[in-house]
Amino acid sequence: TIKTMLNVQVMFPEGEYFDQVKVNELYLTTLNGPITILGDHAPMVTILDIGVCSLKIENNWKSFVGVGGYAEVIDNNVIILMRDIIEIKDKAIEDVMSEIQQSLSSLKDAKTLKLKMEAAQEIRLKTMILNALARER
């Protein structure tokens, strides 16, 4: 059977990240948790959280970390507006694991609530980068 493709456009303040790319499947991290969008999905608008975004293009996953925004799905067209995008293509799992360990040490050593919150946010972001790397493997 032929699956319906999605036309996906991903934008963020610096410009377009993807422009009308044809996608078999789309994985997004919303405020309510992860969702998968396939062809002929019901119309919807959702708020995106910090997390993994993956596009399945010709059976290969292209992933990145999105930093908030929203997605709109109408008639197999998906528009994603992100506050920011973190590329993972030049990152190694070992390096990200080391960065997480450093952030855990910073959290442990933090003396103020502000420093603790910053370290916790950094751990969350690095964990999302690790998850995005895992999706592409």
Backbone as JSON, one array per atom type, in Angstrom:
{
  "sequence": "TIKTMLNVQVMFPEGEYFDQVKVNELYLTTLNGPITILGDHAPMVTILDIGVCSLKIENNWKSFVGVGGYAEVIDNNVIILMRDIIEIKDKAIEDVMSEIQQSLSSLKDAKTLKLKMEAAQEIRLKTMILNALARER",
  "N": [[0.83, -1.19, 0.0], [0.38, 2.27, -0.65], [1.62, 4.85, 1.25], [0.37, 7.9, 2.56], [2.12, 10.88, 2.18], [3.6, 13.41, 4.26], [3.81, 16.92, 4.07], [6.25, 18.87, 5.27], [7.18, 21.76, 7.02], [9.64, 23.44, 8.72], [10.35, 26.02, 10.87], [12.3, 28.58, 12.47], [13.46, 31.36, 14.53], [15.84, 32.17, 13.14], [15.33, 31.49, 10.54], [14.29, 29.22, 7.9], [14.34, 25.77, 8.63], [13.68, 23.31, 7.58], [12.17, 23.16, 4.43], [9.2, 22.52, 3.15], [9.59, 19.66, 3.02], [9.18, 16.27, 2.08], [7.77, 13.81, 4.07], [7.62, 10.63, 5.68], [6.88, 10.05, 8.25], [6.47, 11.66, 11.39], [7.87, 12.71, 14.41], [7.26, 14.25, 17.44], [7.88, 16.24, 20.37], [5.63, 17.1, 22.67], [3.91, 19.31, 25.03], [2.3, 17.56, 26.37], [3.56, 15.18, 26.12], [5.32, 12.78, 23.96], [4.44, 12.57, 20.47], [3.39, 10.87, 17.48], [3.08, 11.57, 14.09], [1.38, 10.66, 11.27], [0.61, 10.23, 7.73], [-2.53, 11.59, 6.63], [-3.4, 12.43, 9.11], [-5.53, 13.66, 11.7], [-6.71, 17.07, 11.74], [-4.89, 19.4, 13.73], [-3.55, 21.44, 16.37], [-0.7, 21.87, 18.3], [1.19, 22.47, 21.28], [4.65, 22.66, 21.55], [7.23, 21.14, 23.47], [10.48, 21.38, 25.06], [12.46, 19.17, 23.39], [12.93, 16.07, 21.54], [12.71, 16.14, 18.03], [11.84, 14.42, 15.19], [12.13, 13.51, 11.81], [11.03, 11.26, 9.43], [12.48, 10.52, 6.57], [12.38, 9.07, 3.56], [12.83, 6.49, 4.78], [14.91, 7.07, 6.53], [15.9, 8.57, 9.55], [15.89, 11.95, 10.5], [16.96, 13.92, 12.97], [16.6, 16.42, 15.54], [16.91, 18.75, 18.26], [14.24, 20.45, 19.51], [13.38, 23.6, 20.86], [10.86, 24.37, 22.32], [7.73, 25.77, 21.04], [5.28, 25.54, 18.42], [3.11, 23.26, 16.62], [1.26, 22.73, 13.66], [-1.16, 20.82, 12.06], [-2.69, 20.21, 9.06], [-4.55, 18.81, 6.53], [-2.44, 17.01, 5.62], [-0.31, 18.74, 5.62], [2.23, 20.11, 7.5], [3.15, 22.55, 9.7], [5.76, 23.74, 11.54], [6.74, 25.74, 14.11], [9.48, 26.82, 15.81], [11.05, 27.92, 18.84], [13.77, 27.71, 19.1], [16.42, 25.72, 17.67], [18.41, 22.87, 18.12], [21.09, 21.49, 16.64], [22.2, 18.16, 16.01], [24.01, 16.84, 14.48], [26.85, 17.0, 14.56], [27.56, 15.96, 16.96], [28.8, 13.71, 19.42], [27.91, 10.73, 21.11], [29.4, 10.0, 23.38], [30.63, 12.44, 24.1], [28.39, 14.01, 24.76], [27.43, 12.54, 26.93], [29.51, 12.99, 28.73], [29.21, 15.75, 29.08], [26.74, 15.76, 30.36], [27.45, 14.53, 32.76], [29.14, 16.53, 33.79], [27.26, 18.57, 34.15], [25.65, 17.35, 36.07], [27.44, 17.32, 38.21], [27.68, 20.08, 38.57], [25.08, 20.62, 39.4], [25.02, 19.23, 41.82], [26.92, 20.69, 43.25], [25.83, 23.2, 43.33], [24.96, 26.19, 44.99], [22.92, 28.01, 45.16], [19.41, 28.5, 44.49], [18.94, 29.44, 41.92], [21.29, 28.63, 40.52], [21.0, 25.87, 40.79], [18.64, 25.45, 39.32], [19.48, 26.26, 36.76], [21.46, 24.32, 36.24], [19.88, 21.99, 36.3], [18.21, 22.49, 34.1], [20.1, 22.45, 32.07], [20.9, 19.77, 32.21], [18.52, 18.54, 31.41], [18.29, 19.49, 28.75], [20.66, 18.43, 27.57], [20.1, 15.72, 27.88], [17.96, 15.46, 26.13], [19.3, 15.92, 23.74], [20.9, 13.64, 23.7], [18.85, 11.7, 23.48], [17.89, 12.37, 20.92], [20.11, 11.75, 19.35], [20.15, 8.99, 19.77], [17.79, 8.22, 18.44], [18.5, 8.46, 15.78], [20.22, 6.4, 15.31]],
  "CA": [[0.0, 0.0, 0.0], [1.1, 3.55, -0.7], [1.31, 5.7, 2.39], [0.28, 9.32, 2.29], [3.27, 11.64, 2.68], [3.36, 14.7, 4.89], [4.65, 18.05, 3.65], [6.64, 19.48, 6.54], [7.97, 22.98, 7.0], [10.11, 23.75, 10.07], [10.93, 27.36, 10.92], [12.68, 29.13, 13.75], [13.76, 32.77, 14.3], [16.91, 32.4, 12.17], [14.87, 31.18, 9.19], [13.72, 27.9, 7.7], [15.22, 24.63, 8.88], [13.23, 22.46, 6.49], [11.16, 23.85, 3.64], [8.33, 21.63, 2.37], [10.18, 18.36, 2.82], [8.23, 15.15, 2.11], [8.09, 13.0, 5.23], [6.77, 9.46, 5.91], [6.46, 10.0, 9.64], [6.99, 12.79, 12.17], [7.85, 12.49, 15.87], [7.41, 15.54, 18.12], [7.73, 16.25, 21.83], [4.66, 18.14, 23.04], [3.78, 19.5, 26.47], [1.61, 16.39, 26.9], [4.35, 13.99, 25.83], [5.66, 12.58, 22.55], [3.41, 12.13, 19.53], [3.8, 10.51, 16.12], [2.13, 12.03, 13.1], [1.46, 9.95, 9.99], [-0.26, 10.78, 6.7], [-3.97, 11.64, 6.89], [-3.64, 12.72, 10.53], [-6.6, 14.63, 11.96], [-6.21, 18.43, 11.95], [-4.6, 19.71, 15.12], [-2.49, 22.37, 16.75], [-0.15, 21.44, 19.59], [2.33, 23.22, 21.82], [5.83, 21.81, 21.65], [8.1, 21.3, 24.63], [11.88, 21.09, 24.75], [12.57, 17.73, 23.18], [13.32, 15.5, 20.26], [11.87, 16.2, 16.83], [12.43, 13.53, 14.19], [11.42, 13.38, 10.55], [11.44, 10.07, 8.69], [12.57, 10.88, 5.17], [12.84, 7.9, 2.8], [13.26, 5.46, 5.73], [16.01, 7.55, 7.37], [15.47, 9.57, 10.51], [16.64, 13.19, 10.66], [16.52, 14.4, 14.27], [17.18, 17.61, 16.16], [16.21, 19.09, 19.5], [13.48, 21.69, 19.43], [13.26, 24.3, 22.14], [9.54, 25.01, 22.41], [7.08, 26.28, 19.84], [4.02, 24.86, 18.18], [2.96, 22.56, 15.34], [-0.09, 22.72, 13.11], [-1.35, 19.77, 11.04], [-3.93, 20.37, 8.29], [-4.52, 18.22, 5.19], [-1.11, 16.46, 5.35], [0.68, 19.81, 5.68], [2.62, 20.36, 8.88], [3.99, 23.73, 9.91], [6.34, 23.71, 12.88], [7.46, 26.96, 14.48], [10.3, 26.55, 16.99], [11.78, 29.07, 19.41], [15.17, 27.47, 18.77], [16.72, 24.36, 17.22], [19.77, 22.44, 18.42], [21.55, 20.46, 15.72], [22.93, 17.05, 16.66], [24.81, 16.12, 13.49], [28.28, 16.96, 14.88], [27.71, 15.58, 18.36], [29.09, 12.3, 19.7], [27.23, 10.28, 22.32], [30.36, 10.04, 24.5], [30.8, 13.84, 24.5], [27.16, 14.45, 25.42], [27.41, 11.87, 28.25], [30.47, 13.71, 29.57], [28.58, 17.04, 29.41], [25.7, 15.48, 31.36], [28.16, 14.3, 34.03], [29.58, 17.84, 34.27], [26.07, 19.28, 34.62], [25.26, 16.71, 37.33], [28.36, 17.85, 39.23], [27.28, 21.47, 38.81], [23.85, 20.57, 40.19], [25.39, 18.79, 43.16], [27.7, 21.74, 43.9], [25.13, 24.49, 43.29], [24.64, 26.73, 46.31], [21.69, 28.82, 45.11], [18.31, 27.93, 43.71], [19.16, 29.82, 40.51], [22.31, 27.74, 39.96], [20.41, 24.53, 40.72], [17.69, 25.44, 38.2], [20.26, 26.31, 35.52], [22.09, 23.01, 36.05], [18.81, 21.04, 35.97], [17.79, 22.77, 32.72], [21.19, 21.99, 31.21], [20.8, 18.31, 32.19], [17.35, 18.21, 30.58], [18.63, 19.76, 27.35], [21.66, 17.44, 27.13], [19.41, 14.44, 27.8], [17.2, 15.49, 24.87], [20.28, 15.74, 22.65], [21.23, 12.21, 23.74], [17.69, 10.99, 22.92], [17.85, 12.61, 19.48], [21.19, 10.94, 18.77], [19.72, 7.58, 19.81], [16.76, 8.0, 17.41], [19.11, 8.38, 14.45], [21.08, 5.2, 15.22]],
  "C": [[0.88, 1.25, 0.0], [0.65, 4.41, 0.46], [1.28, 7.16, 1.96], [1.46, 10.03, 2.95], [2.8, 12.93, 3.35], [4.3, 15.73, 4.28], [4.98, 18.83, 4.92], [7.52, 20.7, 6.29], [8.34, 23.28, 8.46], [10.82, 25.1, 10.03], [11.3, 27.71, 12.35], [13.19, 30.55, 13.5], [14.87, 33.05, 13.27], [16.5, 32.09, 10.73], [14.26, 29.8, 9.09], [14.78, 26.84, 7.95], [14.94, 23.55, 7.84], [12.15, 23.22, 5.75], [10.42, 22.84, 2.77], [8.99, 20.3, 2.03], [9.08, 17.3, 2.91], [8.68, 14.15, 3.17], [7.11, 11.83, 5.33], [6.13, 9.5, 7.29], [7.14, 11.15, 10.38], [6.81, 12.5, 13.65], [8.14, 13.83, 16.53], [7.25, 15.36, 19.62], [6.82, 17.42, 22.18], [4.64, 18.3, 24.57], [3.1, 18.31, 27.14], [2.35, 15.09, 26.65], [4.61, 13.83, 24.35], [4.46, 12.13, 21.72], [4.06, 11.75, 18.2], [2.69, 10.95, 15.18], [2.4, 11.29, 11.8], [0.55, 10.66, 8.99], [-1.73, 10.64, 7.07], [-4.31, 11.81, 8.37], [-4.76, 13.75, 10.64], [-5.99, 16.02, 12.14], [-5.98, 18.69, 13.43], [-3.57, 20.82, 15.22], [-2.02, 21.93, 18.12], [1.02, 22.31, 19.99], [3.48, 22.25, 22.02], [6.66, 22.17, 22.88], [9.54, 21.21, 24.16], [11.97, 19.58, 24.55], [12.93, 17.36, 21.76], [12.25, 15.75, 19.21], [12.58, 15.35, 15.78], [11.52, 13.45, 12.98], [11.94, 12.13, 9.85], [11.32, 10.39, 7.2], [13.17, 9.69, 4.43], [13.51, 6.86, 3.71], [14.5, 5.82, 6.55], [15.5, 8.63, 8.29], [16.43, 10.75, 10.52], [16.1, 13.81, 11.95], [17.25, 15.67, 14.67], [16.43, 17.83, 17.46], [15.54, 20.44, 19.29], [13.33, 22.28, 20.81], [11.96, 25.1, 22.13], [9.02, 25.53, 21.08], [5.72, 25.65, 19.68], [4.02, 24.21, 16.8], [1.49, 22.57, 14.95], [-0.14, 21.67, 12.0], [-2.7, 20.0, 10.38], [-3.7, 19.76, 6.91], [-3.11, 17.77, 4.76], [-0.02, 17.52, 5.2], [0.95, 20.12, 7.14], [3.53, 21.58, 8.91], [4.45, 23.69, 11.36], [7.11, 25.01, 13.08], [8.17, 26.7, 15.8], [10.91, 27.85, 17.51], [13.26, 28.94, 19.09], [15.33, 26.01, 18.38], [18.17, 24.06, 17.56], [20.1, 21.28, 17.49], [22.3, 19.37, 16.48], [23.95, 16.41, 15.73], [26.3, 16.03, 13.83], [28.55, 16.52, 16.31], [27.95, 14.07, 18.48], [28.44, 11.94, 21.04], [28.16, 10.39, 23.54], [30.54, 11.47, 25.01], [29.57, 14.36, 25.25], [27.05, 13.81, 26.8], [28.35, 12.59, 29.22], [29.89, 15.06, 30.0], [27.49, 16.86, 30.46], [26.35, 15.26, 32.73], [28.64, 15.62, 34.64], [28.4, 18.62, 34.84], [25.55, 18.68, 35.92], [26.15, 17.17, 38.48], [28.0, 19.29, 39.58], [26.02, 21.52, 39.66], [24.16, 20.21, 41.64], [26.08, 19.91, 43.95], [26.98, 23.08, 43.99], [24.7, 24.93, 44.69], [23.34, 27.52, 46.32], [20.64, 28.12, 44.27], [18.49, 28.23, 42.23], [20.18, 28.88, 39.85], [21.8, 26.31, 39.83], [19.46, 24.42, 39.52], [18.42, 25.47, 36.86], [20.9, 24.96, 35.22], [21.05, 21.97, 35.65], [18.34, 21.24, 34.53], [18.84, 22.27, 31.73], [21.16, 20.46, 31.1], [19.65, 17.88, 31.29], [17.67, 18.38, 29.1], [19.62, 18.74, 26.81], [21.04, 16.06, 27.0], [18.59, 14.35, 26.51], [18.13, 15.31, 23.67], [20.68, 14.27, 22.56], [20.09, 11.38, 23.14], [17.61, 11.16, 21.41], [18.92, 11.81, 18.76], [20.8, 9.47, 18.71], [18.69, 7.28, 18.73], [17.37, 7.84, 16.03], [19.95, 7.12, 14.26], [20.27, 3.96, 15.0]]
}
